[in-house]
Short mmCIF file of C-alpha atoms and ligand atoms in Angstrom, two decimals:
data_model
loop_
_atom_site.label_atom_id
_atom_site.label_comp_id
_atom_site.label_asym_id
_atom_site.label_seq_id
_atom_site.Cartn_x
_atom_site.Cartn_y
_atom_site.Cartn_z
CA MET A 1 3.76 7.65 -2.77
CA TYR A 2 0.04 7.41 -3.47
CA PHE A 3 0.67 4.11 -5.23
CA LEU A 4 2.55 2.66 -2.27
CA GLN A 5 -0.10 3.80 0.20
CA SER A 6 -2.74 2.31 -1.98
CA ALA A 7 -0.86 -0.99 -2.29
CA PHE A 8 -0.38 -1.24 1.48
CA LYS A 9 -4.01 -0.46 2.06
CA SER A 10 -4.97 -3.25 -0.25
CA ILE A 11 -2.62 -5.69 1.49
CA ARG A 12 -4.03 -4.76 4.89
CA LYS A 13 -7.55 -5.30 3.69
CA ASN A 14 -6.64 -8.57 2.08
CA TYR A 15 -4.05 -9.83 4.53
CA LEU A 16 -5.15 -13.44 4.82
CA MET A 17 -4.95 -14.00 1.11
CA THR A 18 -1.71 -12.03 0.96
CA PHE A 19 -0.13 -14.21 3.64
CA ALA A 20 -1.38 -17.31 1.91
CA SER A 21 0.21 -16.31 -1.35
CA VAL A 22 3.48 -15.31 0.34
CA PHE A 23 3.48 -18.74 1.97
CA VAL A 24 2.82 -20.65 -1.22
CA LEU A 25 5.46 -18.64 -3.01
CA MET A 26 7.89 -19.34 -0.20
CA ALA A 27 7.20 -23.06 -0.36
CA CYS A 28 7.86 -22.98 -4.08
CA MET A 29 11.05 -21.03 -3.65
CA LEU A 30 12.32 -23.32 -0.89
CA ILE A 31 11.72 -26.40 -3.00
CA ILE A 32 13.48 -24.85 -5.95
CA GLY A 33 16.28 -23.58 -3.71
CA SER A 34 16.76 -27.00 -2.11
CA ALA A 35 16.88 -28.67 -5.49
CA TYR A 36 19.53 -26.18 -6.55
CA LEU A 37 21.56 -26.71 -3.38
CA CYS A 38 21.46 -30.50 -3.85
CA SER A 39 22.46 -30.24 -7.45
CA ALA A 40 25.27 -27.82 -6.68
CA ASN A 41 26.58 -30.11 -3.95
CA ILE A 42 26.51 -33.13 -6.20
CA ALA A 43 28.38 -31.17 -8.83
CA ALA A 44 30.98 -30.07 -6.31
CA PHE A 45 31.35 -33.61 -5.02
CA MET A 46 31.85 -34.87 -8.53
CA ASP A 47 34.52 -32.29 -9.16
CA SER A 48 36.29 -33.37 -6.01
CA LEU A 49 36.31 -36.96 -7.27
CA GLY A 50 38.07 -35.96 -10.39
CA GLU A 51 37.18 -36.13 -13.99
CA LYS A 52 35.39 -39.15 -15.29
CA ASN A 53 38.07 -40.19 -17.74
CA GLU A 54 40.82 -39.94 -15.18
CA ILE A 55 42.56 -42.79 -13.41
CA VAL A 56 44.69 -42.04 -10.41
CA ALA A 57 47.41 -44.62 -9.89
CA TYR A 58 49.12 -44.55 -6.50
CA VAL A 59 52.79 -45.46 -6.59
CA ASP A 60 54.02 -47.97 -4.08
CA ASP A 61 56.16 -46.24 -1.46
CA ALA A 62 58.90 -48.78 -2.04
CA VAL A 63 59.50 -47.68 -5.64
CA GLU A 64 62.75 -45.82 -6.19
CA GLU A 65 62.58 -42.32 -7.59
CA SER A 66 64.86 -43.26 -10.44
CA ARG A 67 62.27 -45.74 -11.66
CA LEU A 68 59.52 -43.13 -11.95
CA ALA A 69 60.44 -41.74 -15.37
CA SER A 70 60.46 -45.14 -17.07
CA LEU A 71 57.30 -46.10 -15.23
CA GLN A 72 55.59 -43.03 -16.62
CA GLU A 73 56.75 -43.97 -20.12
CA GLU A 74 55.36 -47.44 -19.70
CA ILE A 75 51.99 -46.11 -18.72
CA GLU A 76 52.02 -43.64 -21.58
CA SER A 77 52.63 -46.48 -24.01
CA ILE A 78 49.39 -48.22 -23.05
CA ASP A 79 46.76 -47.92 -25.77
CA TYR A 80 44.17 -45.16 -25.39
CA VAL A 81 46.15 -43.37 -22.68
CA GLU A 82 46.23 -39.77 -23.65
CA SER A 83 48.41 -38.17 -21.04
CA VAL A 84 50.09 -38.99 -17.78
CA GLU A 85 50.91 -36.48 -15.11
CA TYR A 86 53.11 -37.18 -12.12
CA VAL A 87 52.06 -35.56 -8.85
CA THR A 88 54.13 -35.86 -5.70
CA LYS A 89 52.41 -36.54 -2.44
CA ASP A 90 53.25 -33.07 -1.15
CA GLU A 91 51.59 -31.46 -4.15
CA ALA A 92 48.59 -33.71 -3.71
CA LEU A 93 48.27 -32.73 -0.07
CA ALA A 94 48.49 -29.02 -0.85
CA GLU A 95 45.80 -29.43 -3.47
CA TYR A 96 43.58 -31.34 -1.12
CA GLN A 97 43.94 -28.73 1.58
CA GLN A 98 43.05 -26.02 -0.86
CA GLN A 99 40.00 -27.82 -2.10
CA PHE A 100 38.48 -28.56 1.22
CA GLU A 101 39.59 -25.45 3.04
CA GLU A 102 39.09 -25.61 6.80
CA ASP A 103 37.90 -29.21 6.73
CA ALA A 104 41.33 -30.38 5.75
CA SER A 105 42.41 -29.66 9.29
CA TYR A 106 41.22 -33.05 10.37
CA LEU A 107 44.06 -34.52 8.34
CA SER A 108 46.67 -33.02 10.62
CA TRP A 109 44.45 -34.07 13.48
CA PHE A 110 44.89 -37.68 12.46
CA TYR A 111 48.36 -37.69 11.06
CA GLY A 112 50.17 -34.77 12.62
CA ASP A 113 52.65 -33.27 10.21
CA GLU A 114 53.11 -36.51 8.35
CA ASN A 115 51.69 -36.70 4.84
CA PRO A 116 49.37 -39.70 4.62
CA LEU A 117 49.18 -39.54 0.84
CA ARG A 118 51.20 -41.31 -1.85
CA ASN A 119 52.90 -40.11 -4.99
CA GLU A 120 50.53 -40.57 -7.85
CA PHE A 121 50.11 -40.66 -11.60
CA ARG A 122 47.07 -38.99 -13.07
CA ILE A 123 46.18 -40.72 -16.27
CA GLN A 124 43.75 -39.33 -18.82
CA VAL A 125 42.07 -41.89 -21.00
CA SER A 126 41.13 -40.68 -24.45
CA GLU A 127 37.61 -39.22 -24.34
CA LYS A 128 36.78 -40.89 -27.63
CA ASN A 129 37.56 -44.34 -26.32
CA LEU A 130 35.89 -44.29 -22.94
CA GLU A 131 34.58 -47.78 -23.59
CA GLU A 132 38.22 -48.95 -23.22
CA PHE A 133 38.45 -47.24 -19.85
CA GLU A 134 38.08 -50.42 -17.84
CA SER A 135 40.67 -52.41 -19.74
CA VAL A 136 43.13 -49.53 -19.38
CA SER A 137 42.57 -49.27 -15.66
CA ALA A 138 42.93 -53.04 -15.32
CA LYS A 139 46.30 -52.94 -17.10
CA ILE A 140 47.56 -50.20 -14.85
CA ALA A 141 46.29 -51.87 -11.73
CA ALA A 142 48.22 -54.99 -12.73
CA MET A 143 51.55 -53.16 -12.73
CA GLU A 144 53.84 -54.17 -9.96
CA GLU A 145 54.90 -50.69 -8.91
CA ILE A 146 51.36 -49.42 -8.56
CA ALA A 147 49.96 -49.96 -5.08
CA ASN A 148 46.37 -49.37 -6.06
CA ILE A 149 44.31 -47.23 -8.37
CA SER A 150 41.21 -45.23 -7.99
CA ASP A 151 38.99 -44.80 -10.93
CA SER A 152 35.88 -43.20 -9.62
CA GLN A 153 33.97 -44.04 -12.74
CA GLU A 154 31.18 -46.01 -11.14
CA VAL A 155 30.47 -43.47 -8.46
CA VAL A 156 30.77 -40.67 -10.96
CA ASN A 157 28.43 -42.37 -13.38
CA MET A 158 25.91 -42.83 -10.65
CA LEU A 159 26.24 -39.23 -9.61
CA ILE A 160 25.96 -38.05 -13.19
CA SER A 161 22.67 -39.85 -13.64
CA LEU A 162 21.48 -38.66 -10.24
CA LYS A 163 22.34 -35.11 -11.19
CA LYS A 164 20.62 -35.50 -14.53
CA VAL A 165 17.48 -36.73 -12.83
CA MET A 166 17.70 -33.90 -10.29
CA ASP A 167 18.13 -31.34 -13.03
CA ILE A 168 15.24 -32.59 -15.13
CA LEU A 169 13.02 -33.06 -12.11
CA GLY A 170 14.09 -29.68 -10.80
CA PHE A 171 13.23 -28.05 -14.09
CA TRP A 172 9.71 -29.50 -14.17
CA ILE A 173 9.14 -28.85 -10.50
CA MET A 174 10.16 -25.28 -11.17
CA ILE A 175 7.72 -24.96 -14.07
CA ILE A 176 4.86 -26.44 -12.08
CA LEU A 177 5.61 -24.37 -9.02
CA ALA A 178 5.91 -21.23 -11.10
CA LEU A 179 2.44 -21.93 -12.46
CA VAL A 180 1.08 -22.59 -8.98
CA SER A 181 2.65 -19.35 -7.72
CA TRP A 182 1.35 -17.42 -10.66
CA PHE A 183 -2.10 -18.83 -10.03
CA ILE A 184 -2.18 -17.89 -6.38
CA VAL A 185 -0.68 -14.44 -6.86
CA SER A 186 -3.03 -13.60 -9.68
CA ASN A 187 -5.97 -14.73 -7.59
CA THR A 188 -4.81 -12.69 -4.66
CA ILE A 189 -4.65 -9.65 -6.85
CA LYS A 190 -8.00 -10.47 -8.39
CA LEU A 191 -9.52 -10.62 -4.94
CA ALA A 192 -7.83 -7.36 -4.01
CA MET A 193 -9.34 -5.78 -7.08
CA TYR A 194 -12.70 -7.31 -6.35
CA ASN A 195 -12.58 -5.77 -2.88
CA ARG A 196 -11.98 -2.40 -4.46
CA ARG A 197 -14.06 -2.77 -7.61
CA HIS A 198 -16.35 0.04 -6.53
CA GLU A 199 -13.41 2.39 -6.13
CA ILE A 200 -11.87 1.24 -9.39
CA ASN A 201 -15.15 1.83 -11.15
CA ILE A 202 -15.38 5.38 -9.89
CA MET A 203 -11.75 6.01 -10.72
CA LYS A 204 -12.50 5.06 -14.28
CA TYR A 205 -15.46 7.44 -14.35
CA VAL A 206 -13.36 10.37 -13.25
CA GLY A 207 -10.81 9.73 -15.99
CA ALA A 208 -8.12 7.55 -14.44
CA THR A 209 -6.12 5.54 -16.96
CA ASN A 210 -5.88 1.77 -16.66
CA ALA A 211 -2.18 2.07 -15.96
CA PHE A 212 -2.87 4.39 -13.04
CA ILE A 213 -5.39 1.97 -11.57
CA ARG A 214 -3.20 -1.05 -12.09
CA THR A 215 -0.01 0.33 -10.64
CA PRO A 216 -0.88 -0.23 -6.96
CA PHE A 217 -1.97 -3.78 -7.68
CA ILE A 218 1.18 -4.55 -9.62
CA LEU A 219 3.18 -3.08 -6.74
CA GLU A 220 1.22 -5.34 -4.42
CA GLY A 221 2.15 -8.35 -6.52
CA ILE A 222 5.80 -7.37 -6.58
CA MET A 223 5.80 -6.80 -2.83
CA ILE A 224 4.31 -10.26 -2.28
CA GLY A 225 6.99 -11.75 -4.53
CA LEU A 226 9.91 -9.92 -2.98
CA CYS A 227 8.65 -10.51 0.54
CA ALA A 228 8.49 -14.23 -0.16
CA ALA A 229 11.98 -14.06 -1.69
CA VAL A 230 13.56 -12.36 1.33
CA VAL A 231 11.94 -14.66 3.89
CA SER A 232 12.68 -17.76 1.81
CA PHE A 233 16.31 -16.75 1.56
CA ALA A 234 16.57 -16.50 5.33
CA VAL A 235 14.77 -19.81 5.84
CA GLN A 236 16.90 -21.51 3.19
CA TRP A 237 20.03 -20.24 4.88
CA ILE A 238 18.94 -21.50 8.30
CA ILE A 239 17.94 -24.90 6.93
CA TYR A 240 21.20 -25.31 5.06
CA VAL A 241 23.65 -24.02 7.64
CA TYR A 242 22.02 -25.23 10.84
CA LEU A 243 20.26 -28.38 9.70
CA LEU A 244 21.61 -29.84 6.50
CA GLN A 245 25.31 -29.15 6.82
CA PRO A 246 25.66 -30.51 10.39
CA LEU A 247 23.59 -33.54 9.40
CA VAL A 248 25.72 -34.32 6.36
CA ALA A 249 28.88 -33.74 8.36
CA ASP A 250 27.69 -36.20 11.01
CA LEU A 251 26.60 -38.88 8.62
CA SER A 252 29.28 -38.86 5.97
CA PHE A 253 32.66 -37.71 4.84
CA ILE A 254 31.15 -35.55 2.12
CA THR A 255 32.13 -31.93 2.37
CA THR A 256 29.24 -29.60 1.67
CA VAL A 257 29.69 -26.42 -0.31
CA PRO A 258 29.70 -23.32 1.93
CA PHE A 259 26.39 -21.43 1.73
CA ALA A 260 28.13 -18.17 0.95
CA ARG A 261 29.33 -19.62 -2.34
CA LEU A 262 25.79 -20.64 -3.39
CA SER A 263 23.89 -17.71 -1.96
CA PRO A 264 24.30 -15.35 -4.94
CA MET A 265 22.56 -17.88 -7.18
CA ILE A 266 19.87 -18.52 -4.55
CA MET A 267 19.33 -14.78 -4.21
CA LEU A 268 19.11 -14.47 -7.98
CA TYR A 269 16.66 -17.35 -8.25
CA PHE A 270 14.41 -16.16 -5.44
CA GLY A 271 14.51 -12.51 -6.39
CA GLY A 272 13.89 -13.37 -10.02
CA ILE A 273 11.03 -15.73 -9.27
CA GLY A 274 9.48 -13.30 -6.80
CA LEU A 275 9.70 -10.37 -9.16
CA LEU A 276 8.52 -12.28 -12.18
CA VAL A 277 5.63 -14.07 -10.51
CA GLY A 278 4.57 -10.90 -8.71
CA LEU A 279 4.70 -8.84 -11.84
CA VAL A 280 3.19 -11.34 -14.24
CA GLY A 281 0.64 -12.59 -11.73
CA SER A 282 -0.69 -9.11 -11.12
CA ALA A 283 -0.32 -7.67 -14.61
CA PHE A 284 -2.22 -10.42 -16.36
CA SER A 285 -5.00 -10.86 -13.84
CA ILE A 286 -6.59 -7.47 -13.79
CA ASN A 287 -8.73 -6.52 -16.66
CA LYS A 288 -12.25 -7.34 -15.64
CA TYR A 289 -12.95 -4.28 -13.53
CA LEU A 290 -11.23 -1.91 -15.89
CA LYS A 291 -13.76 -2.36 -18.67
CA VAL A 292 -16.13 0.52 -18.05
CA MET B 1 -19.59 21.29 -28.65
CA ILE B 2 -21.84 18.29 -28.13
CA LEU B 3 -23.67 16.66 -31.00
CA PHE B 4 -26.31 13.92 -31.02
CA ASP B 5 -27.13 12.95 -34.58
CA ASP B 6 -29.98 10.47 -35.00
CA VAL B 7 -28.80 8.46 -32.01
CA TYR B 8 -30.16 5.03 -31.19
CA LYS B 9 -29.32 3.04 -28.12
CA SER B 10 -30.64 -0.38 -27.30
CA TYR B 11 -29.36 -2.29 -24.30
CA PRO B 12 -28.38 -5.95 -24.58
CA ASN B 13 -31.66 -6.98 -22.95
CA GLY B 14 -33.54 -5.42 -25.86
CA THR B 15 -34.66 -2.17 -24.24
CA ASN B 16 -34.66 0.65 -26.77
CA ALA B 17 -33.62 3.54 -24.56
CA LEU B 18 -33.07 6.08 -27.37
CA ASN B 19 -34.80 6.08 -30.74
CA GLY B 20 -33.30 8.63 -33.10
CA VAL B 21 -32.42 11.58 -30.89
CA SER B 22 -30.71 14.64 -32.42
CA PHE B 23 -29.59 17.86 -30.78
CA LYS B 24 -26.57 20.11 -30.54
CA ILE B 25 -25.18 21.93 -27.51
CA GLU B 26 -22.68 24.76 -28.01
CA ASP B 27 -19.83 25.55 -25.64
CA GLY B 28 -20.91 27.67 -22.68
CA GLU B 29 -24.59 26.75 -22.86
CA PHE B 30 -26.81 25.85 -19.92
CA VAL B 31 -29.22 23.08 -20.87
CA PHE B 32 -31.88 21.16 -19.00
CA VAL B 33 -32.66 17.64 -20.15
CA ILE B 34 -36.10 16.68 -18.91
CA GLY B 35 -38.54 13.83 -19.24
CA PRO B 36 -40.32 11.27 -17.11
CA SER B 37 -38.52 8.41 -15.41
CA GLY B 38 -37.32 5.83 -17.94
CA ALA B 39 -37.36 8.35 -20.81
CA GLY B 40 -33.66 7.82 -21.57
CA LYS B 41 -32.09 10.83 -19.84
CA SER B 42 -29.41 8.89 -17.98
CA THR B 43 -28.66 7.01 -21.16
CA VAL B 44 -27.82 10.33 -22.81
CA ILE B 45 -25.26 10.94 -20.05
CA LYS B 46 -23.84 7.42 -20.30
CA LEU B 47 -23.25 8.02 -23.99
CA LEU B 48 -21.60 11.38 -23.35
CA MET B 49 -19.05 9.79 -21.02
CA HIS B 50 -18.56 6.60 -23.03
CA GLU B 51 -20.04 4.42 -20.31
CA GLU B 52 -22.14 3.11 -23.18
CA VAL B 53 -21.72 3.45 -26.95
CA PRO B 54 -24.57 4.27 -29.34
CA THR B 55 -26.02 1.40 -31.37
CA GLY B 56 -26.88 3.85 -34.14
CA GLY B 57 -26.13 7.42 -35.17
CA THR B 58 -23.30 9.65 -34.00
CA VAL B 59 -22.41 11.15 -30.62
CA ARG B 60 -19.68 13.76 -30.55
CA VAL B 61 -18.19 15.44 -27.50
CA GLY B 62 -15.63 18.04 -28.54
CA ASP B 63 -13.18 16.21 -30.76
CA PHE B 64 -14.25 12.78 -29.57
CA ASP B 65 -16.51 10.53 -31.61
CA ILE B 66 -17.97 8.27 -28.93
CA LYS B 67 -18.57 5.34 -31.23
CA LYS B 68 -15.27 5.40 -33.09
CA MET B 69 -12.85 6.56 -30.43
CA ARG B 70 -10.20 4.21 -29.10
CA ASN B 71 -10.57 2.93 -25.56
CA SER B 72 -7.24 4.42 -24.61
CA LYS B 73 -8.67 7.90 -25.27
CA VAL B 74 -11.61 7.42 -22.91
CA PRO B 75 -9.74 8.77 -19.86
CA MET B 76 -9.02 11.98 -21.78
CA LEU B 77 -12.70 12.32 -22.68
CA ARG B 78 -13.76 11.85 -19.07
CA ARG B 79 -11.20 14.34 -17.82
CA SER B 80 -12.79 16.95 -20.00
CA MET B 81 -16.04 16.65 -18.06
CA GLY B 82 -17.27 16.51 -14.49
CA VAL B 83 -20.23 14.26 -13.86
CA VAL B 84 -22.53 14.30 -10.86
CA PHE B 85 -24.15 10.89 -10.86
CA GLN B 86 -27.71 10.22 -9.91
CA ASP B 87 -26.49 7.72 -7.33
CA PHE B 88 -23.52 9.97 -6.33
CA ARG B 89 -20.94 7.15 -6.66
CA LEU B 90 -18.98 8.17 -3.60
CA ILE B 91 -16.57 5.78 -1.90
CA ASP B 92 -17.96 5.03 1.53
CA ASN B 93 -14.69 4.27 3.27
CA LEU B 94 -12.94 7.41 2.12
CA THR B 95 -13.45 10.77 3.82
CA VAL B 96 -15.18 13.59 2.02
CA PHE B 97 -11.78 15.17 1.45
CA ASP B 98 -10.37 11.96 -0.05
CA ASN B 99 -13.42 11.40 -2.19
CA VAL B 100 -12.77 14.71 -3.86
CA ALA B 101 -8.98 14.43 -3.77
CA PHE B 102 -9.33 11.03 -5.41
CA ALA B 103 -10.52 12.56 -8.67
CA MET B 104 -7.45 14.81 -8.70
CA ARG B 105 -5.08 11.93 -7.94
CA ALA B 106 -6.66 9.91 -10.70
CA VAL B 107 -5.61 12.51 -13.23
CA GLY B 108 -2.14 12.86 -11.76
CA CYS B 109 -2.26 16.12 -9.75
CA SER B 110 0.53 16.76 -7.25
CA PRO B 111 -0.23 16.34 -3.53
CA ARG B 112 0.44 20.06 -3.03
CA THR B 113 -2.13 21.13 -5.58
CA ILE B 114 -4.59 18.68 -4.08
CA ARG B 115 -4.09 20.03 -0.55
CA ARG B 116 -4.82 23.53 -1.76
CA ARG B 117 -7.59 22.85 -4.23
CA VAL B 118 -9.82 20.39 -2.36
CA PRO B 119 -10.63 22.59 0.68
CA TYR B 120 -11.40 25.44 -1.71
CA VAL B 121 -13.89 23.39 -3.72
CA LEU B 122 -15.46 21.94 -0.58
CA GLY B 123 -15.89 25.53 0.58
CA VAL B 124 -17.63 26.41 -2.69
CA VAL B 125 -20.26 23.70 -2.15
CA GLY B 126 -20.53 24.63 1.54
CA LEU B 127 -19.00 21.49 2.98
CA GLY B 128 -15.69 22.81 4.33
CA HIS B 129 -16.58 21.63 7.83
CA LYS B 130 -17.39 18.07 6.74
CA ALA B 131 -14.04 17.31 5.11
CA LYS B 132 -13.17 14.59 7.64
CA ASN B 133 -16.58 12.88 7.61
CA PHE B 134 -17.41 9.74 5.70
CA PRO B 135 -20.23 9.74 3.12
CA PRO B 136 -22.59 7.50 5.13
CA GLU B 137 -22.50 10.10 7.92
CA LEU B 138 -23.88 12.77 5.58
CA SER B 139 -27.40 13.61 4.50
CA GLY B 140 -28.50 13.01 0.92
CA GLY B 141 -28.07 16.68 0.05
CA GLU B 142 -24.60 16.75 1.53
CA GLN B 143 -23.56 13.66 -0.39
CA GLN B 144 -24.96 15.31 -3.48
CA ARG B 145 -22.70 18.28 -2.90
CA VAL B 146 -19.65 16.09 -2.33
CA ALA B 147 -20.37 14.55 -5.72
CA LEU B 148 -20.68 18.05 -7.16
CA ALA B 149 -17.39 19.09 -5.57
CA ARG B 150 -15.71 16.06 -7.13
CA ALA B 151 -17.15 16.97 -10.53
CA LEU B 152 -15.90 20.55 -10.18
CA VAL B 153 -12.50 19.92 -8.74
CA ASN B 154 -10.59 19.42 -11.98
CA ASN B 155 -12.07 22.55 -13.59
CA PRO B 156 -13.76 20.74 -16.49
CA HIS B 157 -15.20 22.54 -19.53
CA LEU B 158 -18.38 20.52 -19.17
CA ILE B 159 -20.42 19.72 -16.09
CA ILE B 160 -23.14 17.10 -16.31
CA ALA B 161 -25.49 16.61 -13.39
CA ASP B 162 -27.96 13.71 -13.31
CA GLU B 163 -30.92 14.63 -11.09
CA PRO B 164 -28.81 16.85 -8.81
CA THR B 165 -31.91 18.01 -7.01
CA GLY B 166 -33.64 14.68 -6.76
CA ASN B 167 -32.64 13.91 -3.19
CA VAL B 168 -32.64 17.33 -1.56
CA ASP B 169 -35.19 19.74 -0.14
CA PRO B 170 -36.38 22.60 -2.38
CA GLU B 171 -34.17 25.18 -0.71
CA MET B 172 -31.03 23.10 -1.19
CA ALA B 173 -32.15 22.32 -4.73
CA ARG B 174 -32.29 26.02 -5.52
CA GLU B 175 -28.86 26.56 -3.97
CA ILE B 176 -27.34 23.80 -6.08
CA MET B 177 -28.94 25.23 -9.19
CA GLU B 178 -27.63 28.70 -8.34
CA LEU B 179 -24.18 27.22 -7.98
CA LEU B 180 -24.38 25.47 -11.35
CA ASN B 181 -25.68 28.69 -12.89
CA GLN B 182 -22.70 30.55 -11.47
CA ILE B 183 -20.31 27.96 -12.84
CA ASN B 184 -21.99 28.38 -16.20
CA GLN B 185 -21.52 32.16 -16.05
CA ASN B 186 -17.78 31.51 -15.85
CA GLY B 187 -17.91 29.79 -19.24
CA THR B 188 -18.45 26.15 -18.35
CA THR B 189 -21.04 24.19 -20.32
CA VAL B 190 -23.65 22.79 -17.93
CA ILE B 191 -26.13 20.01 -18.61
CA VAL B 192 -28.68 19.33 -15.90
CA VAL B 193 -30.92 16.30 -16.08
CA THR B 194 -34.06 16.62 -14.01
CA HIS B 195 -37.74 15.92 -13.78
CA ASP B 196 -38.27 18.82 -11.34
CA ASN B 197 -40.52 21.13 -13.36
CA THR B 198 -40.66 23.97 -10.88
CA LEU B 199 -36.91 24.45 -11.09
CA VAL B 200 -36.94 24.26 -14.86
CA ASN B 201 -39.59 26.93 -14.94
CA GLU B 202 -37.74 29.13 -12.53
CA PHE B 203 -34.51 29.20 -14.53
CA ASN B 204 -35.28 30.40 -17.98
CA LYS B 205 -32.93 28.10 -19.92
CA ARG B 206 -32.88 25.87 -22.93
CA VAL B 207 -34.88 22.68 -22.33
CA ILE B 208 -34.38 19.41 -24.19
CA HIS B 209 -37.40 17.26 -23.60
CA ILE B 210 -37.17 13.48 -24.07
CA GLU B 211 -39.98 10.97 -23.81
CA LYS B 212 -39.79 7.24 -24.52
CA GLY B 213 -36.40 7.69 -26.11
CA ARG B 214 -37.57 10.40 -28.53
CA LEU B 215 -36.95 14.11 -28.61
CA VAL B 216 -40.32 15.82 -28.09
CA GLY B 217 -39.17 19.37 -27.44
CA ASP B 218 -36.07 21.57 -27.66
CA GLN B 219 -36.57 25.26 -26.88
CA VAL B 220 -35.70 28.04 -24.49
CA GLY B 221 -38.08 28.54 -21.63
CA GLY B 222 -40.20 26.62 -19.18
CA TYR B 223 -41.44 23.13 -19.63
CA TYR B 224 -45.06 24.09 -19.07
CA ALA B 225 -44.81 27.08 -21.39
CA GLU B 226 -44.97 24.69 -24.29
CA GLU B 227 -48.00 22.80 -23.07
CA GLU B 228 -50.12 25.75 -22.08
N1 ADP C 301 -27.92 -1.01 -18.27
C1 ADP C 301 -29.18 -1.14 -18.73
N2 ADP C 301 -29.60 -2.32 -19.21
C2 ADP C 301 -30.85 -2.46 -19.68
N3 ADP C 301 -31.76 -1.50 -19.72
C3 ADP C 301 -31.41 -0.29 -19.24
C4 ADP C 301 -30.11 -0.05 -18.72
N4 ADP C 301 -30.02 1.22 -18.32
C5 ADP C 301 -31.24 1.77 -18.59
N5 ADP C 301 -32.05 0.86 -19.13
C6 ADP C 301 -33.44 1.07 -19.58
O1 ADP C 301 -33.42 2.11 -20.56
C7 ADP C 301 -34.50 2.97 -20.39
C8 ADP C 301 -34.02 4.40 -20.15
O2 ADP C 301 -33.29 4.44 -18.95
P1 ADP C 301 -32.63 5.75 -18.38
O3 ADP C 301 -31.82 6.35 -19.46
O4 ADP C 301 -31.94 5.41 -17.12
O5 ADP C 301 -33.91 6.65 -18.08
P2 ADP C 301 -34.05 7.96 -17.16
O6 ADP C 301 -32.72 8.35 -16.68
O7 ADP C 301 -34.67 8.94 -18.07
O8 ADP C 301 -34.95 7.58 -16.05
C9 ADP C 301 -35.31 2.44 -19.22
O9 ADP C 301 -36.35 1.65 -19.73
C10 ADP C 301 -34.32 1.58 -18.47
O10 ADP C 301 -34.98 0.52 -17.82
MG1 MG C 302 -31.96 8.60 -14.76
#
């Protein structure tokens, strides 16, 4: 109780600096959060495109069902093909609807009850021979019964490198921002201690332990961190749901991941960063005035 | 028990504040430490509370060896004593009550104990009615007594007062001395630093006399008694 009172008192006295550090921390968290959201969306988009060693071959509607089994065997006999799976268009539709949840409703909007998809073969190329991927897909595309194929390799490759860059960049941004946050929080606490150095001094003279004196300042640091975390979470949510998602929906066919699915990680990140920076920033900044 | 054994103290700027001082104070004693300004009296107190450490010799306070003790033990040392500082060291933006309560909080007393104990101690020093005032609103003598109340509040075995009568009129000075005397009668060791000879003469106590960082006298009785 005394500790909390003392921490609040210090914040009130030092509110400009406190706000500044909450703001900086928030900026850091929002940047990290946005990087995470981007990365998570890219990952989800990649998943929706299928695996990188997969070729989807769409069967011409004119092909008789009796031909399918031998067609599958033919594909399986191509070098480096590992497995072939036949998926009917109804199965494909059900899968699609499941993957994109409510957004799949636009399908029925366009096509009514009719299934716009085709029967398809999903072909896995051996992971060890990915360099043969293109020749395999060319052979399949050349088959008469196959209407067209989709191997999303190029897009996927691009996305993979984009995600790699995002992840590496995100990591370093996170390190730098963590340092910046630590710097500002520790300086805020230093200033708070400077403001109360007289009091701290006297506390020492009447026999207070360092831990006793530090506790309110560490609490102050943690409060700054958690405050920034809570506000950042709200801001991140608003930006994502009311700005980013509508924008992406307007500009492209990409389906964004619902915020609710990413929010636990965001909460974890923000809470963790806030707690850590608050704790470390305050705990390692306050020794000068304790040495009497 | 307090022991100074051939104690030297020089400050970083080269001032030799103490040059081989030795004395011993038993539990329950009442001792004056006298000497002119700059003699090294406050330095003696700083050593007792580990605000400074001796550059030579040994200082012992109870079981604590000031020079060898670990920093983590310093709070325990300070809790065993109540110090009235020459400059009071009150916190200006805390009320009189909080200034005293503060010392109890610092050693982890419960709010209930604090609410009961602080008004009592303020009553003892005659400041019950000033509990809600802030130090700058008080006279020098009143501030002095707040500092005394803070030193007393945790019931220490040792009370050290640095010039407790320096800033007050003679009547108040006598009252403060009477109070310290009374505290001493209850078994607390009291060390009073002063250069007020009349008071020293009035109370027939042991006098440790320091000049230029050296012990020049240690006996019971008045300061002038020795020189006459
Ligand atoms: N922190 C310090 N740094 C340097 N010199 C000091 C310090 N404190 C006291 N002194 C010097 O040490 C001597 C003794 O000081 P002090 O113990 O305060 O004397 P007294 O209390 O008897 O007046 C003086 O010459 C004083 O200037
Ligand atoms: Mg002095």
